PDB file of C-alpha atoms in Angstrom:
ATOM      1  CA  ALA A   1      32.175   2.741  42.638  1.00  0.00           C
ATOM      2  CA  GLY A   2      29.549   0.728  41.917  1.00  0.00           C
ATOM      3  CA  ALA A   3      28.607   3.922  39.294  1.00  0.00           C
ATOM      4  CA  ALA A   4      31.555   3.475  37.905  1.00  0.00           C
ATOM      5  CA  LEU A   5      31.518  -0.518  37.798  1.00  0.00           C
ATOM      6  CA  ALA A   6      28.592  -0.573  35.833  1.00  0.00           C
ATOM      7  CA  LEU A   7      30.077   1.293  33.069  1.00  0.00           C
ATOM      8  CA  SER A   8      33.591  -0.083  33.077  1.00  0.00           C
ATOM      9  CA  VAL A   9      31.273  -3.737  32.327  1.00  0.00           C
ATOM     10  CA  VAL A  10      29.427  -2.385  29.704  1.00  0.00           C
ATOM     11  CA  ARG A  11      33.092  -1.776  27.857  1.00  0.00           C
ATOM     12  CA  ARG A  12      34.491  -4.627  28.675  1.00  0.00           C
ATOM     13  CA  ARG A  13      31.681  -6.566  27.255  1.00  0.00           C
ATOM     14  CA  ALA A  14      32.256  -4.049  24.279  1.00  0.00           C
ATOM     15  CA  ALA A  15      35.463  -4.989  23.386  1.00  0.00           C
ATOM     16  CA  GLY A  16      33.887  -9.173  23.838  1.00  0.00           C
ATOM     17  CA  GLU A  17      35.446  -9.721  27.072  1.00  0.00           C
ATOM     18  CA  SER A  18      33.281 -12.848  28.781  1.00  0.00           C
ATOM     19  CA  GLU A  19      31.544 -12.622  32.062  1.00  0.00           C
ATOM     20  CA  GLY A  20      33.990 -15.208  32.979  1.00  0.00           C
ATOM     21  CA  ALA A  21      37.007 -12.591  32.385  1.00  0.00           C
ATOM     22  CA  LEU A  22      34.974  -9.661  33.694  1.00  0.00           C
ATOM     23  CA  ASP A  23      34.171 -12.237  37.045  1.00  0.00           C
ATOM     24  CA  ARG A  24      38.072 -12.909  37.595  1.00  0.00           C
ATOM     25  CA  PHE A  25      39.110  -8.877  37.244  1.00  0.00           C
ATOM     26  CA  LEU A  26      36.007  -8.194  40.231  1.00  0.00           C
ATOM     27  CA  LEU A  27      37.670 -10.815  42.542  1.00  0.00           C
ATOM     28  CA  THR A  28      41.276 -10.090  42.270  1.00  0.00           C
ATOM     29  CA  ARG A  29      40.846  -6.344  42.019  1.00  0.00           C
ATOM     30  CA  GLY A  30      38.048  -6.654  45.080  1.00  0.00           C
ATOM     31  CA  LEU A  31      40.773  -8.667  46.655  1.00  0.00           C
ATOM     32  CA  PHE A  32      43.809  -5.901  46.188  1.00  0.00           C
ATOM     33  CA  ILE A  33      41.530  -3.478  46.834  1.00  0.00           C
ATOM     34  CA  ALA A  34      40.739  -4.888  50.228  1.00  0.00           C
ATOM     35  CA  ALA A  35      43.961  -6.125  51.087  1.00  0.00           C
ATOM     36  CA  LEU A  36      45.064  -2.537  51.118  1.00  0.00           C
ATOM     37  CA  ASP A  37      43.317  -1.444  54.018  1.00  0.00           C
ATOM     38  CA  PRO A  38      46.095  -3.297  56.511  1.00  0.00           C
ATOM     39  CA  LEU A  39      49.129  -3.774  54.448  1.00  0.00           C
ATOM     40  CA  TRP A  40      49.177  -0.130  53.570  1.00  0.00           C
ATOM     41  CA  MET A  41      46.632   2.101  55.270  1.00  0.00           C
ATOM     42  CA  SER A  42      46.298   0.620  58.604  1.00  0.00           C
ATOM     43  CA  TRP A  43      50.456   1.548  59.628  1.00  0.00           C
ATOM     44  CA  VAL A  44      49.853   5.065  58.981  1.00  0.00           C
ATOM     45  CA  MET A  45      46.288   5.256  59.983  1.00  0.00           C
ATOM     46  CA  ALA A  46      45.740   3.605  62.994  1.00  0.00           C
ATOM     47  CA  PRO A  47      49.336   2.109  64.369  1.00  0.00           C
ATOM     48  CA  ARG A  48      50.444  -1.225  65.525  1.00  0.00           C
ATOM     49  CA  HIS A  49      46.507  -2.146  64.527  1.00  0.00           C
ATOM     50  CA  ILE A  50      44.667  -3.994  61.771  1.00  0.00           C
ATOM     51  CA  LEU A  51      42.122  -0.988  60.001  1.00  0.00           C
ATOM     52  CA  LEU A  52      39.602  -2.233  57.690  1.00  0.00           C
ATOM     53  CA  GLN A  53      37.593   0.468  56.502  1.00  0.00           C
ATOM     54  CA  VAL A  54      37.416   2.184  52.819  1.00  0.00           C
ATOM     55  CA  LEU A  55      38.941   0.066  50.847  1.00  0.00           C
ATOM     56  CA  TYR A  56      37.593  -3.114  52.411  1.00  0.00           C
ATOM     57  CA  ALA A  57      34.391  -1.842  52.151  1.00  0.00           C
ATOM     58  CA  ILE A  58      34.794  -0.849  48.330  1.00  0.00           C
ATOM     59  CA  GLY A  59      37.684  -4.460  47.610  1.00  0.00           C
ATOM     60  CA  LEU A  60      34.492  -6.902  48.887  1.00  0.00           C
ATOM     61  CA  GLY A  61      31.921  -4.769  47.658  1.00  0.00           C
ATOM     62  CA  LEU A  62      33.564  -5.676  44.340  1.00  0.00           C
ATOM     63  CA  VAL A  63      33.926  -9.366  45.105  1.00  0.00           C
ATOM     64  CA  GLY A  64      30.812  -9.530  45.945  1.00  0.00           C
ATOM     65  CA  MET A  65      29.008  -7.427  43.172  1.00  0.00           C
ATOM     66  CA  VAL A  66      30.076 -10.570  41.139  1.00  0.00           C
ATOM     67  CA  ALA A  67      27.147 -11.861  41.943  1.00  0.00           C
ATOM     68  CA  LEU A  68      25.331  -9.459  42.669  1.00  0.00           C
ATOM     69  CA  ARG A  69      25.355  -8.050  38.926  1.00  0.00           C
ATOM     70  CA  ARG A  70      23.726 -10.877  37.321  1.00  0.00           C
ATOM     71  CA  LEU A  71      20.427 -10.010  39.081  1.00  0.00           C
ATOM     72  CA  PRO A  72      17.558  -7.883  37.773  1.00  0.00           C
ATOM     73  CA  ASP A  73      18.844  -3.900  38.126  1.00  0.00           C
ATOM     74  CA  ARG A  74      15.445  -3.617  40.250  1.00  0.00           C
ATOM     75  CA  TRP A  75      15.636  -6.388  41.612  1.00  0.00           C
ATOM     76  CA  LEU A  76      18.786  -4.761  42.940  1.00  0.00           C
ATOM     77  CA  LEU A  77      17.716  -1.682  43.706  1.00  0.00           C
ATOM     78  CA  GLY A  78      15.048  -2.937  45.675  1.00  0.00           C
ATOM     79  CA  LEU A  79      17.425  -5.118  47.761  1.00  0.00           C
ATOM     80  CA  ALA A  80      19.627  -2.067  48.288  1.00  0.00           C
ATOM     81  CA  LEU A  81      16.612   0.260  49.048  1.00  0.00           C
ATOM     82  CA  VAL A  82      15.267  -2.216  51.501  1.00  0.00           C
ATOM     83  CA  THR A  83      19.020  -2.620  53.145  1.00  0.00           C
ATOM     84  CA  ILE A  84      19.582   0.837  53.608  1.00  0.00           C
ATOM     85  CA  VAL A  85      16.024   1.629  55.402  1.00  0.00           C
ATOM     86  CA  GLY A  86      16.046  -1.445  56.976  1.00  0.00           C
ATOM     87  CA  GLY A  87      19.153  -2.198  58.468  1.00  0.00           C
ATOM     88  CA  GLU A  88      19.485  -1.153  61.587  1.00  0.00           C
ATOM     89  CA  ALA A  89      16.077  -2.817  62.559  1.00  0.00           C
ATOM     90  CA  VAL A  90      17.644  -6.270  61.198  1.00  0.00           C
ATOM     91  CA  ILE A  91      21.047  -4.703  63.942  1.00  0.00           C
ATOM     92  CA  GLY A  92      18.739  -3.827  66.560  1.00  0.00           C
ATOM     93  CA  ILE A  93      16.794  -7.894  65.911  1.00  0.00           C
ATOM     94  CA  LEU A  94      19.889  -9.450  65.957  1.00  0.00           C
ATOM     95  CA  LEU A  95      21.599  -7.656  68.822  1.00  0.00           C
ATOM     96  CA  GLY A  96      18.911  -6.177  70.779  1.00  0.00           C
ATOM     97  CA  GLY A  97      19.775  -3.357  70.433  1.00  0.00           C
ATOM     98  CA  PRO A  98      21.910  -0.970  67.911  1.00  0.00           C
ATOM     99  CA  ARG A  99      24.493   0.258  70.390  1.00  0.00           C
ATOM    100  CA  ARG A 100      25.372  -3.660  71.753  1.00  0.00           C
ATOM    101  CA  ALA A 101      28.135  -4.988  71.240  1.00  0.00           C
ATOM    102  CA  PRO A 102      28.135  -7.009  69.059  1.00  0.00           C
ATOM    103  CA  THR A 103      30.391 -10.488  67.264  1.00  0.00           C
ATOM    104  CA  ALA A 104      33.375  -9.477  65.077  1.00  0.00           C
ATOM    105  CA  ALA A 105      31.781 -11.888  62.108  1.00  0.00           C
ATOM    106  CA  PHE A 106      29.055  -9.093  62.662  1.00  0.00           C
ATOM    107  CA  GLY A 107      31.153  -6.175  63.167  1.00  0.00           C
ATOM    108  CA  LEU A 108      32.516  -6.958  59.412  1.00  0.00           C
ATOM    109  CA  LEU A 109      29.585  -7.534  57.718  1.00  0.00           C
ATOM    110  CA  MET A 110      27.120  -4.690  59.509  1.00  0.00           C
ATOM    111  CA  THR A 111      28.369  -2.925  62.731  1.00  0.00           C
ATOM    112  CA  GLY A 112      31.870  -2.493  62.628  1.00  0.00           C
ATOM    113  CA  GLY A 113      33.177  -1.893  65.525  1.00  0.00           C
ATOM    114  CA  ARG A 114      36.904  -2.461  67.836  1.00  0.00           C
ATOM    115  CA  PHE A 115      37.878  -6.409  68.532  1.00  0.00           C
ATOM    116  CA  GLY A 116      41.213  -6.180  70.274  1.00  0.00           C
ATOM    117  CA  SER A 117      43.572  -4.955  67.722  1.00  0.00           C
ATOM    118  CA  LEU A 118      40.980  -4.974  64.741  1.00  0.00           C
ATOM    119  CA  ILE A 119      38.628  -2.222  63.943  1.00  0.00           C
ATOM    120  CA  VAL A 120      36.668  -1.918  61.573  1.00  0.00           C
ATOM    121  CA  GLY A 121      34.907   1.093  60.126  1.00  0.00           C
ATOM    122  CA  TYR A 122      33.234   0.274  57.976  1.00  0.00           C
ATOM    123  CA  PRO A 123      31.148  -2.808  57.732  1.00  0.00           C
ATOM    124  CA  LEU A 124      30.347  -4.450  54.531  1.00  0.00           C
ATOM    125  CA  VAL A 125      26.564  -4.987  53.756  1.00  0.00           C
ATOM    126  CA  PRO A 126      25.619  -1.044  54.231  1.00  0.00           C
ATOM    127  CA  TRP A 127      28.573  -0.207  51.937  1.00  0.00           C
ATOM    128  CA  LEU A 128      27.962  -2.962  49.395  1.00  0.00           C
ATOM    129  CA  ALA A 129      24.152  -1.624  49.405  1.00  0.00           C
ATOM    130  CA  MET A 130      25.201   1.613  47.812  1.00  0.00           C
ATOM    131  CA  MET A 131      27.433   0.131  46.093  1.00  0.00           C
ATOM    132  CA  ALA A 132      24.963  -1.604  44.184  1.00  0.00           C
ATOM    133  CA  LEU A 133      22.719   1.259  44.417  1.00  0.00           C
ATOM    134  CA  GLY A 134      25.417   2.852  42.227  1.00  0.00           C
ATOM    135  CA  TRP A 135      25.261   0.059  39.290  1.00  0.00           C
ATOM    136  CA  TYR A 136      22.172   0.699  39.375  1.00  0.00           C
ATOM    137  CA  PHE A 137      22.797   4.538  37.962  1.00  0.00           C
ATOM    138  CA  GLY A 138      25.221   3.357  35.971  1.00  0.00           C
ATOM    139  CA  GLY A 139      23.085   0.858  33.613  1.00  0.00           C
ATOM    140  CA  PHE A 140      20.122   3.715  33.558  1.00  0.00           C
ATOM    141  CA  LEU A 141      23.466   6.499  32.770  1.00  0.00           C
ATOM    142  CA  HIS A 142      24.366   4.084  29.941  1.00  0.00           C
ATOM    143  CA  ARG A 143      21.104   3.595  28.825  1.00  0.00           C
ATOM    144  CA  ALA A 144      19.272   6.548  29.524  1.00  0.00           C
ATOM    145  CA  GLY A 145      22.595   9.767  28.186  1.00  0.00           C
ATOM    146  CA  ALA A 146      23.061  12.512  30.814  1.00  0.00           C
ATOM    147  CA  ALA A 147      20.090  14.608  30.339  1.00  0.00           C
ATOM    148  CA  ARG A 148      17.430  11.841  32.069  1.00  0.00           C
ATOM    149  CA  ALA A 149      20.266  11.052  34.436  1.00  0.00           C
ATOM    150  CA  VAL A 150      20.066  14.340  35.451  1.00  0.00           C
ATOM    151  CA  ARG A 151      16.517  14.231  36.018  1.00  0.00           C
ATOM    152  CA  LEU A 152      16.648  11.263  38.128  1.00  0.00           C
ATOM    153  CA  LEU A 153      19.567  12.443  40.193  1.00  0.00           C
ATOM    154  CA  THR A 154      17.476  15.747  41.629  1.00  0.00           C
ATOM    155  CA  ALA A 155      14.458  13.903  41.658  1.00  0.00           C
ATOM    156  CA  ALA A 156      16.548  11.228  44.336  1.00  0.00           C
ATOM    157  CA  GLY A 157      18.274  13.863  45.963  1.00  0.00           C
ATOM    158  CA  CYS A 158      15.727  15.732  46.843  1.00  0.00           C
ATOM    159  CA  ALA A 159      13.493  12.836  47.793  1.00  0.00           C
ATOM    160  CA  ALA A 160      16.855  11.448  49.583  1.00  0.00           C
ATOM    161  CA  LEU A 161      16.793  14.879  51.407  1.00  0.00           C
ATOM    162  CA  VAL A 162      13.318  14.892  52.512  1.00  0.00           C
ATOM    163  CA  VAL A 163      13.325  12.196  53.776  1.00  0.00           C
ATOM    164  CA  PHE A 164      16.166  12.700  55.983  1.00  0.00           C
ATOM    165  CA  VAL A 165      14.355  15.575  57.347  1.00  0.00           C
ATOM    166  CA  VAL A 166      11.327  13.136  58.249  1.00  0.00           C
ATOM    167  CA  VAL A 167      13.606  10.726  60.057  1.00  0.00           C
ATOM    168  CA  ARG A 168      16.154  13.286  62.241  1.00  0.00           C
ATOM    169  CA  GLY A 169      12.180  15.254  62.959  1.00  0.00           C
ATOM    170  CA  PHE A 170      10.944  12.176  64.377  1.00  0.00           C
ATOM    171  CA  ASN A 171      14.193  11.907  66.702  1.00  0.00           C
ATOM    172  CA  GLY A 172      13.502   7.601  66.992  1.00  0.00           C
ATOM    173  CA  TYR A 173      14.429   5.056  64.312  1.00  0.00           C
ATOM    174  CA  GLY A 174      17.003   6.293  61.407  1.00  0.00           C
ATOM    175  CA  ASN A 175      20.069   7.195  63.462  1.00  0.00           C
ATOM    176  CA  MET A 176      21.627   3.591  64.562  1.00  0.00           C
ATOM    177  CA  GLY A 177      20.384   5.063  68.316  1.00  0.00           C
ATOM    178  CA  LEU A 178      21.846   8.598  68.067  1.00  0.00           C
ATOM    179  CA  ARG A 179      18.724  11.180  69.366  1.00  0.00           C
ATOM    180  CA  ARG A 180      19.197  14.471  69.087  1.00  0.00           C
ATOM    181  CA  ASP A 181      19.621  16.303  72.238  1.00  0.00           C
ATOM    182  CA  ASP A 182      17.949  20.084  70.528  1.00  0.00           C
ATOM    183  CA  ALA A 183      17.122  21.935  67.733  1.00  0.00           C
ATOM    184  CA  SER A 184      20.961  22.432  67.097  1.00  0.00           C
ATOM    185  CA  LEU A 185      22.168  21.724  63.503  1.00  0.00           C
ATOM    186  CA  VAL A 186      24.322  20.877  64.784  1.00  0.00           C
ATOM    187  CA  GLN A 187      22.646  17.623  66.893  1.00  0.00           C
ATOM    188  CA  TRP A 188      20.436  17.847  63.093  1.00  0.00           C
ATOM    189  CA  LEU A 189      23.854  16.852  61.364  1.00  0.00           C
ATOM    190  CA  HIS A 190      25.181  14.532  64.227  1.00  0.00           C
ATOM    191  CA  VAL A 191      24.334  11.370  62.064  1.00  0.00           C
ATOM    192  CA  SER A 192      26.112   7.773  62.946  1.00  0.00           C
ATOM    193  CA  LYS A 193      28.538   7.217  60.317  1.00  0.00           C
ATOM    194  CA  TYR A 194      29.632   4.013  62.068  1.00  0.00           C
ATOM    195  CA  PRO A 195      28.142   2.057  60.800  1.00  0.00           C
ATOM    196  CA  PRO A 196      25.878   4.403  58.323  1.00  0.00           C
ATOM    197  CA  SER A 197      22.500   4.994  59.475  1.00  0.00           C
ATOM    198  CA  LEU A 198      19.144   5.760  57.963  1.00  0.00           C
ATOM    199  CA  SER A 199      19.835   9.593  58.148  1.00  0.00           C
ATOM    200  CA  TYR A 200      23.494   9.751  57.050  1.00  0.00           C
ATOM    201  CA  THR A 201      23.102   8.050  53.877  1.00  0.00           C
ATOM    202  CA  THR A 202      20.012  10.013  52.969  1.00  0.00           C
ATOM    203  CA  LEU A 203      21.608  13.722  53.841  1.00  0.00           C
ATOM    204  CA  GLU A 204      25.088  11.976  52.536  1.00  0.00           C
ATOM    205  CA  LEU A 205      23.677  10.565  48.421  1.00  0.00           C
ATOM    206  CA  GLY A 206      21.274  13.566  48.988  1.00  0.00           C
ATOM    207  CA  LEU A 207      23.531  15.540  48.638  1.00  0.00           C
ATOM    208  CA  MET A 208      26.415  14.127  46.324  1.00  0.00           C
ATOM    209  CA  ALA A 209      23.127  13.040  43.962  1.00  0.00           C
ATOM    210  CA  LEU A 210      22.068  17.162  43.668  1.00  0.00           C
ATOM    211  CA  ALA A 211      26.099  18.239  43.388  1.00  0.00           C
ATOM    212  CA  LEU A 212      26.720  15.413  40.508  1.00  0.00           C
ATOM    213  CA  ALA A 213      23.547  16.697  38.893  1.00  0.00           C
ATOM    214  CA  ALA A 214      24.639  19.983  38.939  1.00  0.00           C
ATOM    215  CA  LEU A 215      27.960  19.294  37.455  1.00  0.00           C
ATOM    216  CA  LEU A 216      26.387  17.039  34.412  1.00  0.00           C
ATOM    217  CA  GLY A 217      24.135  19.424  33.913  1.00  0.00           C
ATOM    218  CA  LEU A 218      26.706  22.320  33.454  1.00  0.00           C
ATOM    219  CA  GLY A 219      28.668  19.985  31.686  1.00  0.00           C
ATOM    220  CA  VAL A 220      31.860  20.508  33.959  1.00  0.00           C
ATOM    221  CA  GLY A 221      33.107  17.672  34.241  1.00  0.00           C
ATOM    222  CA  GLY A 222      36.903  17.725  32.791  1.00  0.00           C
ATOM    223  CA  GLY A 223      40.452  19.065  33.560  1.00  0.00           C
ATOM    224  CA  PRO A 224      41.146  18.896  37.368  1.00  0.00           C
ATOM    225  CA  LEU A 225      38.317  17.131  38.916  1.00  0.00           C
ATOM    226  CA  LEU A 226      38.369  14.364  35.368  1.00  0.00           C
ATOM    227  CA  VAL A 227      41.339  13.522  36.236  1.00  0.00           C
ATOM    228  CA  LEU A 228      41.341  13.572  40.406  1.00  0.00           C
ATOM    229  CA  GLY A 229      37.759  11.582  39.825  1.00  0.00           C
ATOM    230  CA  GLN A 230      40.131   9.247  37.498  1.00  0.00           C
ATOM    231  CA  THR A 231      42.837   8.709  39.951  1.00  0.00           C
ATOM    232  CA  ALA A 232      40.529   7.850  43.635  1.00  0.00           C
ATOM    233  CA  LEU A 233      42.321   5.329  44.882  1.00  0.00           C
ATOM    234  CA  PHE A 234      46.256   6.326  43.575  1.00  0.00           C
ATOM    235  CA  TYR A 235      45.401   9.482  45.489  1.00  0.00           C
ATOM    236  CA  TYR A 236      44.079   7.828  48.165  1.00  0.00           C
ATOM    237  CA  VAL A 237      45.997   5.150  49.029  1.00  0.00           C
ATOM    238  CA  LEU A 238      49.276   7.893  49.121  1.00  0.00           C
ATOM    239  CA  HIS A 239      47.357  11.230  50.734  1.00  0.00           C
ATOM    240  CA  VAL A 240      47.334  10.129  54.506  1.00  0.00           C
ATOM    241  CA  HIS A 241      50.713   9.146  53.720  1.00  0.00           C
ATOM    242  CA  LEU A 242      51.833  13.105  52.694  1.00  0.00           C
ATOM    243  CA  LEU A 243      49.714  13.841  55.426  1.00  0.00           C
ATOM    244  CA  ALA A 244      51.696  12.151  58.125  1.00  0.00           C
ATOM    245  CA  LEU A 245      54.800  13.159  57.051  1.00  0.00           C
ATOM    246  CA  GLY A 246      53.815  16.290  56.319  1.00  0.00           C
ATOM    247  CA  ALA A 247      52.798  16.560  59.913  1.00  0.00           C
ATOM    248  CA  TRP A 248      55.947  15.056  61.752  1.00  0.00           C
ATOM    249  CA  ALA A 249      58.047  16.759  59.243  1.00  0.00           C
ATOM    250  CA  LEU A 250      56.670  20.334  60.853  1.00  0.00           C
ATOM    251  CA  GLY A 251      55.851  18.421  64.234  1.00  0.00           C
ATOM    252  CA  VAL A 252      52.274  19.326  64.547  1.00  0.00           C
ATOM    253  CA  GLN A 253      50.991  15.670  64.587  1.00  0.00           C
ATOM    254  CA  HIS A 254      46.813  16.765  66.516  1.00  0.00           C
ATOM    255  CA  ARG A 255      47.878  20.185  67.367  1.00  0.00           C
ATOM    256  CA  ALA A 256      47.248  22.391  64.599  1.00  0.00           C
ATOM    257  CA  GLY A 257      44.308  23.154  64.268  1.00  0.00           C
ATOM    258  CA  LEU A 258      41.478  23.262  61.689  1.00  0.00           C
ATOM    259  CA  GLY A 259      42.403  26.137  59.552  1.00  0.00           C
ATOM    260  CA  ALA A 260      45.715  24.651  59.241  1.00  0.00           C
ATOM    261  CA  THR A 261      43.627  20.718  58.277  1.00  0.00           C
ATOM    262  CA  TYR A 262      41.957  22.714  55.394  1.00  0.00           C
ATOM    263  CA  GLY A 263      45.419  23.815  54.251  1.00  0.00           C
ATOM    264  CA  ALA A 264      47.358  21.264  54.344  1.00  0.00           C
ATOM    265  CA  ALA A 265      43.778  19.048  52.823  1.00  0.00           C
ATOM    266  CA  GLY A 266      44.545  21.715  49.503  1.00  0.00           C
ATOM    267  CA  ALA A 267      48.621  20.696  49.544  1.00  0.00           C
ATOM    268  CA  THR A 268      47.937  17.777  49.630  1.00  0.00           C
ATOM    269  CA  VAL A 269      45.491  18.437  46.665  1.00  0.00           C
ATOM    270  CA  LEU A 270      48.115  20.123  45.116  1.00  0.00           C
ATOM    271  CA  VAL A 271      51.448  17.887  45.130  1.00  0.00           C
ATOM    272  CA  LEU A 272      49.009  14.386  43.793  1.00  0.00           C
ATOM    273  CA  TYR A 273      47.598  16.493  41.063  1.00  0.00           C
ATOM    274  CA  PRO A 274      50.601  15.874  38.979  1.00  0.00           C
TER     275      PRO A 274
END
């Protein structure tokens, strides 16, 4: 989202759009995307609840970028990295521990959580930090081109995975209080996504950076990948509803097993692709 935003802003500036118009675009699009979670996604994903997750974080992240995009790129990169590395420490200081019960306001910003009928899956600040990383990368890609972007992604991806191994190896700070019970692979991969920990973020962004470097290096970016990549929001706001409808029609809600889940996910891609 951050990289797409950076490239979009470049194109809009080149077309003569003013900074005020860009701000209005970010505000209106961000608020619209954020509103889709309680108004459209909640009733199928969490009936009788208000669910704030992916679209809430992306939408309000766009609103936050109205101000943050005016910072120098290296400052924004530094703030993002400090937030990702130090977020658990901040939560611990303010709450007295990463697993203490937060207030609703703190949950919306930092930790997520359940507050009556409100469920916050994706707190704003840690995901905004990842959007800021994407903004930095998008600007770098525009300035430096794909070849240098591949080198940056490869180096950053490898560095992130090294940090993941170190953090999980020490089995202390960096996973929101979730410790490994043993040395098994599943325990190494038991990383906190709610809220996103340093170990989760370095593992996922590290793998994603290496995958993107490979795709850019191989020149793979057209066809189905391009279609799905350019229609992410449209696909997202339909896929859960289609899956829920299919499960209801077949009478297999939460009962068909992992193989059927993968099959249904693949079928959903094919149905929505046209």
